[in-house]
Amino acid sequence: MIRVLGCYGSIAARCHTTSFLLDDDILIDAGSGVGELRLDELARIDHILISHSHLDHVLSIPLLADTVIKLRMGTGGPAQLKPIHVHALPETLEALRQHIFNGVIWPDFTRLPSAAHPVLVFHEVQVGQTLRFAARGGQTDRLVHVLPAAHTVPAVGFGVDTPQGWWVFTGDTGPNPALWQALNGLRIAQLVIETAFGNEEAHLANISGHLSPETLAQELAQLDGEVSVYITHPKPGEVPAVLSQVRALDSRHRIEPLREGQRFNVPADEG
């Protein structure tokens, strides 16, 4: 199951930035939507997959670490702490070290409560890599593929492998031929793709590594078959204009807005 915690490019009432919960233990991005989880739900998160270093996708990581450290330690002290594993590009992890977990913006939870037993453990990933997470509930291991993105900072998307096909999240990206090459010939169940700006701000989309409805149409033309497409990452104040232009597109794909609280049933294949 994938639950949409946040799907906007900025914040307002009932609008949270990007985050998805895979089953009950894996976050895909960690924007302000993570704050929708209860305390017990936060404590169950074992892995965080980060698409890139921009604040709207990482802001909940330091707060999450601070919130759950004692819960994940239990009564056994630091030696019994169950860490949260953060998976991202090397450049993204270095940005987190330098600009967030630096003792100025936030304490370094990769060394707390101790260097030997931190609450956060960083893992480097690379485009093209397949991440394997242990099975839950008698099902097979869960596979998440690291996909290319084209943004202003090093960035990736993610594809969750399911029996129904891949659930794909593009991450923040502008025009991205490498993504469609990577997905060529694969069965795509759902595609979550960003469209951050309206056509009237296409120049801003281009220079900031985002899509507008016009460039979205060009991207989707490279996607085989007929796919359920969900639009994410518009700014709260620009949603009506962006969606109006998206709905006017002539596309063979089924396009609709992503909604916070939406759930995708993507069970692992049973062995």
Coordinates of C-alpha atoms in Angstrom, one line a residue:
M1 CA 0.0 0.0 0.0
I2 CA 1.2 3.5 -0.9
R3 CA -0.4 6.4 1.0
V4 CA 0.0 10.0 -0.2
L5 CA 1.0 12.1 2.8
G6 CA 1.8 15.3 0.8
C7 CA 1.7 16.2 -2.9
Y8 CA 2.1 20.0 -3.1
G9 CA 5.1 22.2 -4.0
S10 CA 4.6 24.4 -1.0
I11 CA 2.3 24.7 2.1
A12 CA -1.1 26.0 3.1
A13 CA -4.0 24.7 5.1
R14 CA -4.5 21.0 4.2
C15 CA -1.7 21.3 1.7
H16 CA 1.6 19.5 2.5
T17 CA 4.8 19.0 0.6
T18 CA 5.8 15.7 -1.0
S19 CA 5.9 12.5 1.0
F20 CA 4.6 8.9 0.4
L21 CA 4.3 6.0 2.9
L22 CA 5.0 2.6 1.4
D23 CA 3.4 0.0 3.7
D24 CA 4.0 1.3 7.2
D25 CA 7.8 1.4 7.3
I26 CA 9.2 3.2 4.2
L27 CA 8.9 6.9 3.4
I28 CA 9.5 8.1 -0.1
D29 CA 10.5 11.7 0.4
A30 CA 10.0 13.4 3.7
G31 CA 8.2 16.7 3.2
S32 CA 5.7 18.3 5.6
G33 CA 3.2 15.5 4.8
V34 CA 5.0 13.3 7.3
G35 CA 3.4 15.4 10.0
E36 CA 0.1 13.8 9.2
L37 CA 1.3 10.5 10.8
R38 CA 0.5 9.6 14.4
L39 CA 3.3 9.1 16.8
D40 CA 3.1 5.3 16.7
E41 CA 3.1 5.5 12.9
L42 CA 6.2 7.7 12.9
A43 CA 8.0 5.2 15.2
R44 CA 7.5 2.4 12.7
I45 CA 9.4 4.1 9.9
D46 CA 12.6 2.1 9.2
H47 CA 13.7 3.6 5.8
I48 CA 13.5 7.0 4.1
L49 CA 14.1 7.3 0.3
I50 CA 15.0 10.8 -0.7
S51 CA 14.7 12.1 -4.3
H52 CA 16.8 15.2 -3.8
S53 CA 18.0 17.7 -1.3
H54 CA 15.5 20.5 -1.6
L55 CA 13.8 21.6 1.7
D56 CA 10.2 20.6 0.7
H57 CA 11.4 17.0 0.3
V58 CA 13.6 16.6 3.4
L59 CA 12.3 19.0 6.1
S60 CA 10.7 16.2 8.2
I61 CA 13.9 14.1 8.5
P62 CA 15.4 16.0 11.4
L63 CA 12.1 16.4 13.2
L64 CA 11.3 12.7 12.7
A65 CA 14.6 11.7 14.2
D66 CA 14.1 13.9 17.2
T67 CA 10.6 12.6 17.7
V68 CA 11.2 8.9 17.6
I69 CA 14.6 8.5 19.1
K70 CA 13.4 7.4 22.6
L71 CA 10.6 5.3 21.2
R72 CA 13.0 3.3 19.0
M73 CA 15.5 3.0 21.8
G74 CA 12.9 1.4 24.2
T75 CA 14.2 0.6 27.7
G76 CA 17.5 -0.9 26.5
G77 CA 19.4 2.3 26.1
P78 CA 21.4 3.5 23.0
A79 CA 22.8 0.1 22.3
Q80 CA 19.3 -1.2 21.6
L81 CA 18.3 1.8 19.3
K82 CA 16.8 0.7 16.0
P83 CA 18.1 3.2 13.5
I84 CA 16.3 4.8 10.6
H85 CA 18.1 4.2 7.3
V86 CA 18.2 7.1 4.9
H87 CA 18.8 6.2 1.2
A88 CA 19.8 8.9 -1.3
L89 CA 22.4 10.0 -3.9
P90 CA 25.8 10.8 -2.4
E91 CA 25.3 14.5 -3.2
T92 CA 22.0 14.5 -1.4
L93 CA 23.5 12.9 1.7
E94 CA 26.3 15.4 1.7
A95 CA 23.9 18.3 1.5
L96 CA 22.0 16.9 4.5
R97 CA 25.3 16.7 6.4
Q98 CA 26.5 20.2 5.6
H99 CA 23.3 22.2 5.7
I100 CA 20.9 20.5 8.1
F101 CA 22.7 18.1 10.5
N102 CA 25.5 20.5 11.1
G103 CA 24.9 21.5 14.7
V104 CA 23.7 25.0 13.6
I105 CA 20.4 24.2 11.8
W106 CA 19.9 20.9 13.7
P107 CA 21.9 18.5 15.8
D108 CA 23.8 15.8 14.0
F109 CA 21.5 12.8 14.4
T110 CA 23.9 10.6 12.4
R111 CA 26.0 10.7 15.6
L112 CA 23.3 10.9 18.3
P113 CA 22.6 9.6 20.8
S114 CA 26.1 8.2 20.1
A115 CA 28.4 7.8 17.1
A116 CA 28.3 4.0 17.6
H117 CA 24.5 3.9 17.8
P118 CA 22.9 6.9 15.9
V119 CA 19.2 7.2 15.1
L120 CA 20.0 8.0 11.4
V121 CA 22.2 5.9 9.2
F122 CA 23.0 7.2 5.6
H123 CA 23.2 4.9 2.6
E124 CA 24.3 6.0 -0.9
V125 CA 22.3 5.0 -3.9
Q126 CA 22.9 5.4 -7.6
V127 CA 20.6 5.7 -10.7
G128 CA 19.8 2.2 -12.0
Q129 CA 20.2 0.5 -8.6
T130 CA 17.4 -1.7 -7.2
L131 CA 16.8 -1.4 -3.5
R132 CA 15.5 -4.5 -1.7
F133 CA 13.6 -4.2 1.5
A134 CA 12.6 -7.2 3.7
A135 CA 9.2 -8.8 3.1
R136 CA 6.2 -7.9 5.3
G137 CA 3.3 -10.2 6.1
G138 CA 4.4 -13.3 4.3
Q139 CA 5.0 -11.6 1.0
T140 CA 8.2 -11.4 -1.0
D141 CA 10.8 -8.7 -0.6
R142 CA 9.9 -5.3 -1.8
L143 CA 11.9 -3.9 -4.7
V144 CA 12.3 -0.1 -5.4
H145 CA 14.2 1.0 -8.5
V146 CA 16.2 4.2 -8.5
L147 CA 15.2 6.2 -11.7
P148 CA 16.9 9.2 -13.4
A149 CA 15.5 12.7 -12.8
A150 CA 16.6 16.1 -14.4
H151 CA 16.5 18.8 -11.8
T152 CA 18.6 21.8 -10.6
V153 CA 20.4 19.6 -8.1
P154 CA 21.3 15.9 -8.3
A155 CA 17.9 14.0 -8.2
V156 CA 16.2 10.7 -8.8
G157 CA 12.8 9.2 -9.0
F158 CA 11.6 5.9 -7.7
G159 CA 9.7 2.9 -9.1
V160 CA 8.0 0.4 -6.8
D161 CA 7.8 -3.1 -8.4
T162 CA 4.4 -4.7 -8.0
P163 CA 2.5 -7.6 -9.6
Q164 CA 0.2 -5.0 -11.3
G165 CA 3.2 -3.2 -12.8
W166 CA 5.4 -0.4 -11.6
W167 CA 4.2 2.5 -9.4
V168 CA 6.5 5.3 -10.6
F169 CA 7.3 8.6 -8.9
T170 CA 9.3 10.9 -11.1
G171 CA 10.5 13.2 -8.3
D172 CA 11.1 16.8 -9.3
T173 CA 12.1 16.9 -12.9
G174 CA 12.1 18.8 -16.1
P175 CA 12.2 17.1 -19.5
N176 CA 13.8 13.8 -18.9
P177 CA 14.5 11.5 -21.9
A178 CA 16.5 9.2 -19.7
L179 CA 13.4 8.3 -17.6
W180 CA 11.4 7.2 -20.6
Q181 CA 14.4 5.1 -21.8
A182 CA 14.5 3.4 -18.4
L183 CA 10.8 2.7 -18.4
N184 CA 10.7 1.5 -22.1
G185 CA 9.0 -1.9 -22.3
L186 CA 8.0 -2.0 -18.7
R187 CA 4.4 -2.3 -17.5
I188 CA 3.5 0.9 -15.6
A189 CA 0.5 0.7 -13.3
Q190 CA 0.5 4.3 -12.1
L191 CA 2.7 7.3 -12.9
V192 CA 3.0 10.1 -10.4
I193 CA 4.6 13.0 -12.3
E194 CA 5.2 16.6 -11.3
T195 CA 3.7 19.7 -13.0
A196 CA 4.8 22.6 -10.9
F197 CA 4.0 25.6 -13.1
G198 CA 1.3 26.7 -15.5
N199 CA 2.1 27.3 -19.2
E200 CA 2.2 31.1 -18.5
E201 CA 5.3 30.4 -16.3
A202 CA 6.9 28.0 -18.6
H203 CA 10.2 30.0 -18.5
L204 CA 10.3 29.5 -14.7
A205 CA 9.6 25.8 -15.1
N206 CA 12.5 25.5 -17.6
I207 CA 15.1 27.3 -15.5
S208 CA 14.1 25.6 -12.2
G209 CA 14.0 22.0 -13.6
H210 CA 10.2 21.5 -13.5
L211 CA 7.4 20.7 -15.9
S212 CA 4.5 22.8 -17.2
P213 CA 1.4 21.3 -18.9
E214 CA 3.0 21.8 -22.3
T215 CA 6.2 20.0 -21.5
L216 CA 4.1 17.4 -19.6
A217 CA 2.3 16.6 -22.8
Q218 CA 5.7 16.1 -24.6
E219 CA 6.9 13.9 -21.8
L220 CA 3.8 11.7 -21.7
A221 CA 4.0 11.2 -25.5
Q222 CA 7.1 9.1 -24.8
L223 CA 5.3 6.8 -22.4
D224 CA 4.1 3.6 -24.0
G225 CA 0.5 2.3 -23.7
E226 CA -2.3 3.9 -21.8
V227 CA -1.3 4.7 -18.2
S228 CA -3.0 6.2 -15.2
V229 CA -1.2 9.4 -14.6
Y230 CA -1.4 11.5 -11.4
I231 CA -0.2 15.1 -11.3
T232 CA 1.8 16.3 -8.2
H233 CA 3.8 19.3 -6.9
P234 CA 1.7 22.3 -8.0
K235 CA 1.8 25.3 -5.6
P236 CA -1.4 25.5 -3.6
G237 CA -2.4 28.8 -5.1
E238 CA -1.8 27.6 -8.6
V239 CA -3.7 24.3 -8.6
P240 CA -6.8 25.4 -10.5
A241 CA -4.9 27.0 -13.3
V242 CA -2.4 24.1 -13.7
L243 CA -5.1 21.4 -13.6
S244 CA -7.3 23.3 -16.1
Q245 CA -4.4 23.3 -18.5
V246 CA -3.6 19.7 -17.8
R247 CA -7.2 18.6 -18.5
A248 CA -7.1 20.4 -21.8
L249 CA -4.2 18.2 -23.0
D250 CA -4.9 15.7 -25.8
S251 CA -3.4 12.6 -24.3
R252 CA -4.1 8.9 -24.6
H253 CA -3.3 8.6 -20.9
R254 CA -5.8 9.0 -18.1
I255 CA -4.6 12.1 -16.2
E256 CA -6.0 13.3 -12.8
P257 CA -4.6 15.2 -9.9
L258 CA -3.0 13.4 -7.0
R259 CA -4.8 13.9 -3.7
E260 CA -3.5 13.9 -0.2
G261 CA -4.8 10.8 1.6
Q262 CA -5.0 8.8 -1.6
R263 CA -4.0 5.2 -1.4
F264 CA -2.5 2.9 -4.1
N265 CA -2.9 -0.8 -3.5
V266 CA 0.5 -2.1 -4.5
P267 CA 1.0 -5.4 -2.7
A268 CA 4.2 -7.4 -3.1
D269 CA 4.0 -10.5 -5.2
E270 CA 3.3 -13.6 -3.0
G271 CA 5.9 -16.3 -3.2

